[in-house]
Amino acid sequence: MKKLLLLLTMTMCWAAQLQAQTRFNERPKLVVGIVVDQMRWDYLGRYYDQFQDDGFKRLINKGYSCNNCLINYLPTITAIGHTSIYTGSTPAFHGICGNTFYINGVKRSSCEDPNVMPVGTNNEKKGKSSPVNLLASTIGDQLRLHTDFQSKVIGVSYKDRASALPAGRSANAAYWIDTDNRQFITSTWYMQELPQWAKDFNAQMKKNKELQKVGKDVGLYPLCGHLIADMSISALKGEQLGKGKETDMLCISFSQTDIIGHEWATRGQHTDEAYLELDKDIARLLKAFDEQVGEGNYLVFLTADHGGAHNFQFMEDHKLNGGAWKWDGVYVKEAAKQLTEKFGLTKNIIKDCLDYRVVLDKEAIREQGLDEQAIRDAIVEEIQKLPHVSFAFDFKKAATAPVPEFLKERALKGYHHDRSGDIIFMLEPGWYGFGKYSSPVGTTHGEWNPYDAHIPLLFYGWKVEHGATSREVHITDIAPTVCQKLHIQQPNACVGEPITEIIDD
């Protein structure tokens, strides 16, 4: 009897060990990341009753929802959000500090690369893009490293930054739209010529009557989302993603929601239409994954790069706090006047103001023989005097700044010494805007507040149990969670932590 019990115990231990080993080596055939640009978390509830059963509702009702996912750095901007999702890191480490930022004193867009050429177009303005400015690896990079570069990783979006940055530096391809010529393009970072399936897709785009009608303004219409979904499905089939020996990855970003949000804000028929049409696109994607890879054989996560504030006029009309903070038209002139009088300036010393951060012209400061720290202190003082500014501080003096610790922590996570400027400030709740984003009907984003920083996070598919949590998690937790499920190493600058609720071992 004792021998039988011992044998049974040994068998059970061996079976458990074998099961653990099998689980450790198992991976889905395909991983799909979906980013909805400017999607607030509360949109899931706002539109739930209008969603169809096989789109967002399928992800919500059969997947796992992290209902308290926050962006844990500043500023909350598109290029940063997409990069942080896929690197599990923040600008302090991955180096993408905005849609536009300064590198060695030169202003560049996040994906600007003078050393590549466009592929699929002659439009250098649209096509000279790559992930060259990205300092860290992504989920896709780690997947390719783990599989000795046998996995395929592809990005698709309307924007270059929403395609190239998520896919990573070692991606097989990233495709974005040349709005001038109404076709998907890439650059020589990835290839010398578009694959035939992409050429065929572009040929069909040329015949699209609705696209020809809206032309360069395609981003303002749900059609943009339809094209992104269609291109993603074409890439899925054309590259036979999920059909090979190793796990493949498809990084999809829908940009029309952001462009429409900037133009018409968070309420009204345009935004409603955008999300209800997007719901149909999500359903079409899931159906394509079912057919190509098989239900249960792919892992999907859906999130956003940032949210968006309610329009300030909408807020004022309902007696709520908010307004347009007109740095470009009013406040910068007032600040410049005060600094000129105080220091006897003969040349402007503020080079730029990007995403609530002031960039100093240090060469101009030196030329005028000025004390840089005195200048920094004076600018902080002048900004703090401006209407509707909650806090302002010099990055060099963050440790002693009279600012709530959680705000300093977020600001420093978003600070890269060479790329993030010199001084940061935060506005009162509901106040926002630079230039064109001070529209009485549109909106923007960039701040720490929940309307900008509280985003959806849904997981669905391979080894994901249905459920939800209200525990605080962060945008930087997405990459380590996916990597943990795949049993691959986290990206090399990852600072997030795996979300244990959806990890199966």
Short mmCIF file of C-alpha atoms in Angstrom, two decimals:
data_model
loop_
_atom_site.label_atom_id
_atom_site.label_comp_id
_atom_site.label_asym_id
_atom_site.label_seq_id
_atom_site.Cartn_x
_atom_site.Cartn_y
_atom_site.Cartn_z
CA MET A 1 0.00 0.00 0.00
CA LYS A 2 2.83 2.36 0.93
CA LYS A 3 4.57 1.57 -2.37
CA LEU A 4 1.35 2.32 -4.27
CA LEU A 5 0.92 5.66 -2.49
CA LEU A 6 4.55 6.51 -3.17
CA LEU A 7 4.11 5.62 -6.83
CA LEU A 8 0.96 7.71 -7.08
CA THR A 9 2.68 10.65 -5.38
CA MET A 10 5.67 10.42 -7.71
CA THR A 11 3.38 10.19 -10.74
CA MET A 12 1.40 13.22 -9.66
CA CYS A 13 4.59 15.22 -9.04
CA TRP A 14 5.98 14.18 -12.42
CA ALA A 15 2.70 15.13 -14.13
CA ALA A 16 2.62 18.50 -12.37
CA GLN A 17 6.21 19.16 -13.35
CA LEU A 18 5.54 18.17 -16.95
CA GLN A 19 2.45 20.39 -17.03
CA ALA A 20 4.46 23.34 -15.65
CA GLN A 21 7.17 22.80 -18.25
CA THR A 22 4.60 22.61 -21.04
CA ARG A 23 2.90 25.76 -19.80
CA PHE A 24 6.24 27.55 -19.65
CA ASN A 25 6.96 26.77 -23.29
CA GLU A 26 3.49 27.45 -24.63
CA ARG A 27 2.75 30.67 -26.50
CA PRO A 28 -0.10 31.91 -28.64
CA LYS A 29 0.34 31.88 -32.40
CA LEU A 30 -0.25 35.64 -32.60
CA VAL A 31 -0.13 38.65 -30.28
CA VAL A 32 -2.17 41.72 -31.27
CA GLY A 33 -1.80 45.11 -29.65
CA ILE A 34 -4.58 47.61 -30.39
CA VAL A 35 -4.19 51.25 -29.37
CA VAL A 36 -7.13 53.64 -29.70
CA ASP A 37 -5.67 57.13 -29.84
CA GLN A 38 -7.25 59.55 -27.32
CA MET A 39 -9.68 56.98 -25.91
CA ARG A 40 -10.84 57.84 -22.39
CA TRP A 41 -11.57 54.91 -20.07
CA ASP A 42 -15.15 56.08 -19.49
CA TYR A 43 -15.97 55.63 -23.20
CA LEU A 44 -16.30 51.90 -22.51
CA GLY A 45 -19.31 52.68 -20.32
CA ARG A 46 -20.59 55.61 -22.36
CA TYR A 47 -21.00 53.52 -25.51
CA TYR A 48 -21.48 50.05 -24.01
CA ASP A 49 -25.20 49.81 -24.77
CA GLN A 50 -24.57 50.87 -28.37
CA PHE A 51 -21.69 48.49 -29.03
CA GLN A 52 -22.48 45.35 -30.98
CA ASP A 53 -21.88 41.96 -29.39
CA ASP A 54 -18.77 40.97 -31.37
CA GLY A 55 -16.69 44.16 -31.06
CA PHE A 56 -15.80 45.95 -27.84
CA LYS A 57 -18.42 43.91 -25.95
CA ARG A 58 -16.66 40.68 -26.91
CA LEU A 59 -13.43 41.99 -25.39
CA ILE A 60 -15.22 43.26 -22.27
CA ASN A 61 -17.58 40.35 -21.67
CA LYS A 62 -15.15 37.55 -22.47
CA GLY A 63 -11.84 39.17 -21.58
CA TYR A 64 -10.23 40.84 -18.58
CA SER A 65 -10.61 44.55 -17.88
CA CYS A 66 -8.20 46.65 -15.83
CA ASN A 67 -10.53 49.47 -14.87
CA ASN A 68 -7.99 51.66 -13.11
CA CYS A 69 -5.13 51.85 -15.60
CA LEU A 70 -3.27 55.16 -15.31
CA ILE A 71 -0.50 56.89 -17.19
CA ASN A 72 2.26 57.39 -14.64
CA TYR A 73 4.40 60.06 -16.33
CA LEU A 74 4.09 63.52 -17.87
CA PRO A 75 3.22 64.64 -20.48
CA THR A 76 0.41 62.41 -21.76
CA ILE A 77 1.19 62.63 -25.47
CA THR A 78 0.68 60.27 -28.46
CA ALA A 79 4.26 59.29 -29.32
CA ILE A 80 5.12 58.82 -25.65
CA GLY A 81 2.02 56.75 -24.95
CA HIS A 82 2.54 54.37 -27.84
CA THR A 83 6.19 53.93 -26.88
CA SER A 84 5.49 53.41 -23.18
CA ILE A 85 2.84 50.76 -23.89
CA TYR A 86 5.26 48.63 -25.87
CA THR A 87 8.49 49.28 -23.93
CA GLY A 88 7.02 49.20 -20.43
CA SER A 89 9.07 52.31 -19.82
CA THR A 90 8.90 56.11 -19.68
CA PRO A 91 10.61 58.97 -21.57
CA ALA A 92 13.39 59.07 -18.97
CA PHE A 93 14.57 55.75 -20.39
CA HIS A 94 13.03 55.18 -23.83
CA GLY A 95 13.82 58.71 -24.99
CA ILE A 96 10.61 59.49 -26.88
CA CYS A 97 9.70 62.73 -25.12
CA GLY A 98 6.83 64.01 -27.25
CA ASN A 99 5.47 64.05 -30.77
CA THR A 100 8.16 66.66 -31.31
CA PHE A 101 11.16 67.32 -29.10
CA TYR A 102 14.75 68.52 -29.18
CA ILE A 103 17.75 66.22 -29.64
CA ASN A 104 21.11 67.92 -29.15
CA GLY A 105 19.39 71.27 -29.59
CA VAL A 106 17.71 70.34 -32.89
CA LYS A 107 13.92 70.09 -33.08
CA ARG A 108 12.75 66.77 -34.49
CA SER A 109 9.52 64.85 -34.83
CA SER A 110 9.53 61.59 -32.90
CA CYS A 111 10.16 59.38 -35.95
CA GLU A 112 12.09 61.81 -38.11
CA ASP A 113 15.06 60.08 -39.77
CA PRO A 114 17.08 61.93 -42.42
CA ASN A 115 19.02 58.75 -43.21
CA VAL A 116 16.13 56.75 -44.66
CA MET A 117 14.09 57.14 -47.82
CA PRO A 118 10.35 56.65 -48.35
CA VAL A 119 9.11 53.39 -49.80
CA GLY A 120 5.80 53.28 -51.67
CA THR A 121 5.86 57.04 -52.32
CA ASN A 122 8.17 59.84 -53.43
CA ASN A 123 6.85 62.05 -50.63
CA GLU A 124 9.91 62.59 -48.42
CA LYS A 125 7.93 64.70 -45.97
CA LYS A 126 5.74 61.70 -45.16
CA GLY A 127 8.16 58.86 -45.73
CA LYS A 128 11.49 59.68 -44.05
CA SER A 129 10.49 58.02 -40.79
CA SER A 130 11.77 55.22 -38.58
CA PRO A 131 12.16 54.26 -34.89
CA VAL A 132 15.73 55.63 -34.92
CA ASN A 133 15.08 57.96 -31.96
CA LEU A 134 13.82 55.11 -29.76
CA LEU A 135 16.40 54.15 -27.14
CA ALA A 136 14.71 51.03 -25.70
CA SER A 137 13.44 47.70 -26.97
CA THR A 138 9.76 46.82 -27.35
CA ILE A 139 7.69 43.68 -26.84
CA GLY A 140 8.19 42.89 -30.52
CA ASP A 141 11.95 43.36 -30.29
CA GLN A 142 12.09 40.99 -27.33
CA LEU A 143 9.92 38.45 -29.15
CA ARG A 144 12.22 38.53 -32.16
CA LEU A 145 15.29 38.25 -29.96
CA HIS A 146 13.79 35.27 -28.13
CA THR A 147 12.99 33.43 -31.37
CA ASP A 148 16.27 34.29 -33.10
CA PHE A 149 14.35 36.75 -35.27
CA GLN A 150 11.99 34.10 -36.63
CA SER A 151 8.90 35.91 -35.31
CA LYS A 152 7.33 38.51 -37.57
CA VAL A 153 6.42 41.90 -36.08
CA ILE A 154 4.42 44.46 -38.07
CA GLY A 155 2.93 47.85 -37.21
CA VAL A 156 -0.03 49.53 -38.93
CA SER A 157 -1.49 52.99 -38.33
CA TYR A 158 -2.46 56.30 -39.88
CA LYS A 159 0.52 57.96 -38.11
CA ASP A 160 4.17 56.99 -38.50
CA ARG A 161 4.79 57.35 -34.75
CA ALA A 162 1.84 55.08 -33.95
CA SER A 163 3.20 52.38 -36.22
CA ALA A 164 7.00 52.52 -36.07
CA LEU A 165 7.45 53.12 -32.34
CA PRO A 166 5.16 50.28 -31.14
CA ALA A 167 6.65 47.77 -33.59
CA GLY A 168 10.18 48.60 -32.45
CA ARG A 169 13.60 48.91 -34.01
CA SER A 170 13.89 45.31 -35.25
CA ALA A 171 10.37 45.05 -36.69
CA ASN A 172 9.86 43.47 -40.08
CA ALA A 173 7.69 46.37 -41.19
CA ALA A 174 5.70 49.41 -40.15
CA TYR A 175 3.12 51.01 -42.42
CA TRP A 176 1.45 54.42 -42.20
CA ILE A 177 -0.65 56.59 -44.54
CA ASP A 178 0.70 59.14 -46.96
CA THR A 179 -2.37 61.40 -46.92
CA ASP A 180 -1.11 63.40 -49.92
CA ASN A 181 -1.24 60.31 -52.13
CA ARG A 182 -3.81 58.31 -50.15
CA GLN A 183 -1.81 55.12 -49.73
CA PHE A 184 0.10 53.14 -47.12
CA ILE A 185 3.85 53.61 -47.14
CA THR A 186 6.97 52.67 -45.21
CA SER A 187 10.69 53.52 -45.34
CA THR A 188 14.02 51.95 -46.20
CA TRP A 189 14.56 51.25 -42.50
CA TYR A 190 12.46 48.15 -43.18
CA MET A 191 12.62 47.34 -46.90
CA GLN A 192 13.44 48.62 -50.36
CA GLU A 193 10.07 47.86 -51.93
CA LEU A 194 6.52 47.27 -50.70
CA PRO A 195 5.43 43.63 -50.70
CA GLN A 196 2.97 42.69 -53.41
CA TRP A 197 0.04 42.37 -51.02
CA ALA A 198 0.62 45.99 -49.89
CA LYS A 199 0.85 47.18 -53.50
CA ASP A 200 -2.44 45.41 -54.21
CA PHE A 201 -4.03 47.06 -51.17
CA ASN A 202 -2.88 50.51 -52.29
CA ALA A 203 -4.29 49.84 -55.74
CA GLN A 204 -7.67 49.22 -54.14
CA MET A 205 -7.33 52.41 -52.08
CA LYS A 206 -6.92 54.36 -55.30
CA LYS A 207 -10.35 53.09 -56.38
CA ASN A 208 -12.05 53.97 -53.09
CA LYS A 209 -14.54 56.70 -54.01
CA GLU A 210 -15.12 57.78 -50.42
CA LEU A 211 -11.38 58.19 -49.89
CA GLN A 212 -11.01 60.22 -53.07
CA LYS A 213 -13.84 62.45 -51.85
CA VAL A 214 -12.33 63.26 -48.43
CA GLY A 215 -8.73 63.28 -49.65
CA LYS A 216 -6.09 64.55 -47.21
CA ASP A 217 -8.72 64.94 -44.48
CA VAL A 218 -9.29 61.18 -44.19
CA GLY A 219 -8.22 61.30 -40.52
CA LEU A 220 -11.37 63.27 -39.70
CA TYR A 221 -13.61 60.40 -40.78
CA PRO A 222 -14.35 56.86 -39.54
CA LEU A 223 -13.14 55.78 -42.99
CA CYS A 224 -9.61 56.17 -41.62
CA GLY A 225 -10.32 53.42 -39.10
CA HIS A 226 -11.82 51.19 -41.78
CA LEU A 227 -8.63 51.55 -43.84
CA ILE A 228 -6.40 50.77 -40.86
CA ALA A 229 -8.44 47.64 -40.07
CA ASP A 230 -8.42 46.57 -43.72
CA MET A 231 -4.66 47.11 -44.02
CA SER A 232 -4.11 45.15 -40.79
CA ILE A 233 -6.16 42.24 -42.13
CA SER A 234 -4.22 42.40 -45.41
CA ALA A 235 -0.94 42.26 -43.47
CA LEU A 236 -2.30 39.36 -41.40
CA LYS A 237 -3.06 37.38 -44.54
CA GLY A 238 -0.28 38.65 -46.78
CA GLU A 239 2.44 37.84 -44.24
CA GLN A 240 0.67 34.70 -42.99
CA LEU A 241 0.90 35.94 -39.42
CA GLY A 242 0.13 33.29 -36.83
CA LYS A 243 0.79 30.50 -39.32
CA GLY A 244 4.47 29.91 -38.66
CA LYS A 245 6.42 27.99 -36.05
CA GLU A 246 7.00 31.03 -33.85
CA THR A 247 4.65 33.62 -32.35
CA ASP A 248 4.05 36.69 -34.52
CA MET A 249 2.92 40.17 -33.48
CA LEU A 250 0.67 42.79 -35.07
CA CYS A 251 0.68 46.32 -33.62
CA ILE A 252 -2.41 48.29 -34.69
CA SER A 253 -3.24 51.89 -33.80
CA PHE A 254 -6.43 53.74 -34.69
CA SER A 255 -5.74 57.46 -35.11
CA GLN A 256 -9.08 58.86 -36.34
CA THR A 257 -10.38 58.97 -32.77
CA ASP A 258 -7.58 61.37 -31.83
CA ILE A 259 -7.96 63.61 -34.88
CA ILE A 260 -11.72 63.75 -34.46
CA GLY A 261 -11.29 64.39 -30.73
CA HIS A 262 -8.98 67.33 -31.34
CA GLU A 263 -11.45 68.76 -33.83
CA TRP A 264 -14.76 68.11 -32.03
CA ALA A 265 -13.84 67.05 -28.48
CA THR A 266 -15.49 64.35 -26.35
CA ARG A 267 -19.17 64.93 -27.11
CA GLY A 268 -21.35 65.12 -30.19
CA GLN A 269 -22.21 63.13 -33.28
CA HIS A 270 -18.70 63.04 -34.73
CA THR A 271 -17.17 61.41 -31.68
CA ASP A 272 -20.15 59.09 -31.24
CA GLU A 273 -19.90 57.97 -34.85
CA ALA A 274 -16.14 57.45 -34.55
CA TYR A 275 -16.49 54.99 -31.67
CA LEU A 276 -19.49 53.12 -33.02
CA GLU A 277 -17.75 52.65 -36.36
CA LEU A 278 -14.55 51.64 -34.57
CA ASP A 279 -16.59 48.99 -32.77
CA LYS A 280 -17.38 47.47 -36.18
CA ASP A 281 -13.69 47.56 -37.11
CA ILE A 282 -12.77 45.75 -33.88
CA ALA A 283 -15.37 43.10 -34.71
CA ARG A 284 -13.95 42.65 -38.21
CA LEU A 285 -10.44 42.28 -36.82
CA LEU A 286 -11.50 39.65 -34.28
CA LYS A 287 -13.33 37.72 -36.98
CA ALA A 288 -10.22 37.81 -39.16
CA PHE A 289 -8.07 36.53 -36.29
CA ASP A 290 -10.58 33.72 -35.67
CA GLU A 291 -10.41 32.70 -39.32
CA GLN A 292 -6.66 33.11 -39.80
CA VAL A 293 -5.31 31.86 -36.47
CA GLY A 294 -8.25 30.26 -34.66
CA GLU A 295 -10.19 31.46 -31.65
CA GLY A 296 -8.16 30.88 -28.50
CA ASN A 297 -4.87 30.85 -30.39
CA TYR A 298 -4.20 34.59 -30.25
CA LEU A 299 -3.74 37.13 -27.46
CA VAL A 300 -5.16 40.65 -27.79
CA PHE A 301 -4.69 43.70 -25.63
CA LEU A 302 -6.51 46.98 -26.24
CA THR A 303 -5.58 50.26 -24.61
CA ALA A 304 -5.01 53.96 -25.34
CA ASP A 305 -2.00 56.24 -25.51
CA HIS A 306 -3.83 58.98 -23.56
CA GLY A 307 -7.32 60.36 -22.97
CA GLY A 308 -8.68 63.83 -23.59
CA ALA A 309 -10.22 66.73 -21.71
CA HIS A 310 -13.82 67.82 -22.15
CA ASN A 311 -14.00 70.94 -24.29
CA PHE A 312 -13.62 74.07 -22.14
CA GLN A 313 -16.68 75.77 -23.63
CA PHE A 314 -18.75 72.67 -22.86
CA MET A 315 -17.46 72.81 -19.28
CA GLU A 316 -18.19 76.54 -18.92
CA ASP A 317 -21.69 76.09 -20.34
CA HIS A 318 -22.39 73.64 -17.52
CA LYS A 319 -20.79 75.84 -14.82
CA LEU A 320 -17.76 73.59 -14.53
CA ASN A 321 -14.19 74.80 -14.27
CA GLY A 322 -12.10 74.96 -17.42
CA GLY A 323 -10.75 77.22 -20.12
CA ALA A 324 -8.30 77.80 -22.94
CA TRP A 325 -4.80 78.59 -21.69
CA LYS A 326 -3.39 80.77 -24.48
CA TRP A 327 0.35 80.59 -24.02
CA ASP A 328 1.09 81.32 -27.69
CA GLY A 329 -1.08 84.40 -28.01
CA VAL A 330 -0.88 86.08 -24.60
CA TYR A 331 1.18 84.55 -21.82
CA VAL A 332 4.49 84.03 -23.60
CA LYS A 333 4.55 87.73 -24.54
CA GLU A 334 3.91 88.76 -20.97
CA ALA A 335 6.61 86.43 -19.66
CA ALA A 336 9.09 87.65 -22.29
CA LYS A 337 8.37 91.26 -21.37
CA GLN A 338 9.04 90.65 -17.68
CA LEU A 339 12.26 88.74 -18.37
CA THR A 340 13.51 91.43 -20.77
CA GLU A 341 12.97 94.13 -18.19
CA LYS A 342 14.61 92.11 -15.42
CA PHE A 343 17.72 90.95 -17.30
CA GLY A 344 18.03 93.56 -20.07
CA LEU A 345 17.69 90.90 -22.75
CA THR A 346 18.70 91.68 -26.33
CA LYS A 347 17.75 88.24 -27.61
CA ASN A 348 14.95 85.83 -26.76
CA ILE A 349 16.09 83.12 -24.33
CA ILE A 350 13.02 80.86 -24.59
CA LYS A 351 13.51 78.59 -27.58
CA ASP A 352 10.18 76.78 -27.40
CA CYS A 353 7.35 75.55 -25.22
CA LEU A 354 6.27 71.99 -25.96
CA ASP A 355 3.68 70.01 -24.02
CA TYR A 356 3.76 72.29 -20.96
CA ARG A 357 7.57 72.29 -20.90
CA VAL A 358 9.82 75.28 -21.55
CA VAL A 359 12.93 74.78 -23.66
CA LEU A 360 15.65 77.36 -23.02
CA ASP A 361 17.95 78.76 -25.70
CA LYS A 362 21.15 78.15 -23.79
CA GLU A 363 23.33 79.55 -26.53
CA ALA A 364 21.43 82.85 -26.35
CA ILE A 365 21.84 82.83 -22.56
CA ARG A 366 25.61 82.37 -22.89
CA GLU A 367 25.91 85.01 -25.62
CA GLN A 368 24.31 87.58 -23.32
CA GLY A 369 26.53 86.59 -20.39
CA LEU A 370 23.57 85.61 -18.23
CA ASP A 371 23.42 83.28 -15.24
CA GLU A 372 21.45 80.28 -16.46
CA GLN A 373 20.19 79.29 -13.03
CA ALA A 374 19.00 82.84 -12.34
CA ILE A 375 17.14 82.69 -15.66
CA ARG A 376 15.55 79.36 -14.74
CA ASP A 377 14.44 80.67 -11.36
CA ALA A 378 12.98 83.81 -12.94
CA ILE A 379 11.01 81.85 -15.57
CA VAL A 380 9.54 79.55 -12.93
CA GLU A 381 8.53 82.62 -10.93
CA GLU A 382 6.92 84.31 -13.96
CA ILE A 383 5.03 81.18 -15.05
CA GLN A 384 3.75 80.64 -11.52
CA LYS A 385 2.26 84.16 -11.66
CA LEU A 386 0.28 83.41 -14.82
CA PRO A 387 -3.46 82.72 -14.53
CA HIS A 388 -4.59 79.13 -13.92
CA VAL A 389 -1.11 77.66 -13.31
CA SER A 390 -1.12 75.19 -10.42
CA PHE A 391 2.58 74.39 -10.28
CA ALA A 392 5.82 75.15 -12.12
CA PHE A 393 9.33 73.95 -11.40
CA ASP A 394 12.83 73.63 -12.79
CA PHE A 395 13.71 70.02 -13.53
CA LYS A 396 17.09 70.60 -11.88
CA LYS A 397 15.38 71.64 -8.65
CA ALA A 398 12.64 69.00 -8.62
CA ALA A 399 13.77 67.58 -5.29
CA THR A 400 13.01 70.81 -3.41
CA ALA A 401 10.10 72.10 -5.48
CA PRO A 402 6.91 72.76 -3.45
CA VAL A 403 4.89 70.36 -5.60
CA PRO A 404 2.97 67.19 -4.57
CA GLU A 405 5.28 64.20 -4.71
CA PHE A 406 3.15 62.21 -7.14
CA LEU A 407 3.34 65.08 -9.66
CA LYS A 408 7.10 65.39 -9.29
CA GLU A 409 7.42 61.65 -9.73
CA ARG A 410 5.38 61.69 -12.94
CA ALA A 411 7.29 64.69 -14.27
CA LEU A 412 10.67 63.09 -13.58
CA LYS A 413 9.60 59.82 -15.19
CA GLY A 414 8.89 61.88 -18.28
CA TYR A 415 12.17 63.77 -18.12
CA HIS A 416 15.12 62.98 -20.34
CA HIS A 417 18.04 65.34 -19.70
CA ASP A 418 18.70 66.05 -23.39
CA ARG A 419 15.18 65.88 -24.83
CA SER A 420 12.59 67.17 -22.35
CA GLY A 421 13.33 70.86 -21.97
CA ASP A 422 14.14 72.64 -18.73
CA ILE A 423 10.99 73.73 -16.90
CA ILE A 424 7.61 72.06 -16.56
CA PHE A 425 4.28 73.45 -15.40
CA MET A 426 0.80 72.10 -14.65
CA LEU A 427 -2.50 73.91 -15.12
CA GLU A 428 -5.62 73.94 -13.01
CA PRO A 429 -8.11 71.12 -13.74
CA GLY A 430 -10.01 71.66 -16.98
CA TRP A 431 -7.53 74.18 -18.40
CA TYR A 432 -5.51 73.24 -21.46
CA GLY A 433 -4.35 74.33 -24.87
CA PHE A 434 -1.65 75.62 -27.12
CA GLY A 435 -2.33 77.33 -30.45
CA LYS A 436 -4.91 75.48 -32.51
CA TYR A 437 -5.88 73.32 -29.52
CA SER A 438 -7.59 76.27 -27.86
CA SER A 439 -10.63 75.78 -30.08
CA PRO A 440 -14.08 76.39 -28.52
CA VAL A 441 -15.27 73.08 -30.03
CA GLY A 442 -12.18 70.84 -29.93
CA THR A 443 -9.88 69.60 -27.19
CA THR A 444 -6.43 68.28 -26.43
CA HIS A 445 -4.45 66.33 -23.81
CA GLY A 446 -1.09 66.26 -22.09
CA GLU A 447 -1.75 66.72 -18.37
CA TRP A 448 -1.80 64.43 -15.30
CA ASN A 449 -5.54 64.67 -14.66
CA PRO A 450 -7.78 61.58 -14.96
CA TYR A 451 -9.37 62.85 -18.17
CA ASP A 452 -5.93 62.62 -19.83
CA ALA A 453 -4.33 59.83 -17.80
CA HIS A 454 -7.08 57.23 -17.12
CA ILE A 455 -7.14 54.83 -20.06
CA PRO A 456 -8.85 51.54 -20.94
CA LEU A 457 -6.93 48.27 -20.75
CA LEU A 458 -8.54 45.06 -21.96
CA PHE A 459 -6.94 41.64 -22.42
CA TYR A 460 -8.64 38.93 -24.46
CA GLY A 461 -7.97 35.51 -25.93
CA TRP A 462 -5.17 33.04 -25.24
CA LYS A 463 -5.20 31.97 -21.57
CA VAL A 464 -7.13 35.05 -20.45
CA GLU A 465 -9.92 34.37 -17.96
CA HIS A 466 -12.96 36.66 -17.85
CA GLY A 467 -12.84 39.19 -15.04
CA ALA A 468 -11.99 42.71 -13.97
CA THR A 469 -10.00 44.60 -11.36
CA SER A 470 -10.09 48.13 -9.99
CA ARG A 471 -6.58 47.83 -8.61
CA GLU A 472 -4.33 50.62 -9.85
CA VAL A 473 -2.12 49.50 -12.69
CA HIS A 474 -0.09 51.58 -15.11
CA ILE A 475 0.50 51.95 -18.82
CA THR A 476 4.04 50.70 -18.18
CA ASP A 477 2.67 47.40 -16.82
CA ILE A 478 1.32 46.28 -20.20
CA ALA A 479 4.63 45.22 -21.76
CA PRO A 480 5.89 43.14 -18.81
CA THR A 481 2.46 41.48 -18.55
CA VAL A 482 2.52 40.41 -22.20
CA CYS A 483 6.14 39.30 -21.96
CA GLN A 484 5.40 37.29 -18.81
CA LYS A 485 2.56 35.49 -20.58
CA LEU A 486 4.88 34.75 -23.49
CA HIS A 487 7.71 33.71 -21.14
CA ILE A 488 10.15 36.05 -22.82
CA GLN A 489 12.40 38.70 -21.32
CA GLN A 490 10.92 42.12 -20.62
CA PRO A 491 12.02 45.05 -22.80
CA ASN A 492 15.45 46.33 -21.81
CA ALA A 493 14.27 49.57 -20.15
CA CYS A 494 11.08 48.17 -18.64
CA VAL A 495 10.06 49.70 -15.31
CA GLY A 496 6.55 48.26 -15.07
CA GLU A 497 5.33 45.17 -13.26
CA PRO A 498 3.30 42.23 -14.60
CA ILE A 499 -0.43 42.40 -13.84
CA THR A 500 -0.73 39.24 -11.82
CA GLU A 501 -4.50 38.89 -12.24
CA ILE A 502 -4.11 37.78 -15.84
CA ILE A 503 -0.89 35.79 -15.52
CA ASP A 504 -1.68 32.07 -15.54
CA ASP A 505 1.42 30.83 -13.73
#
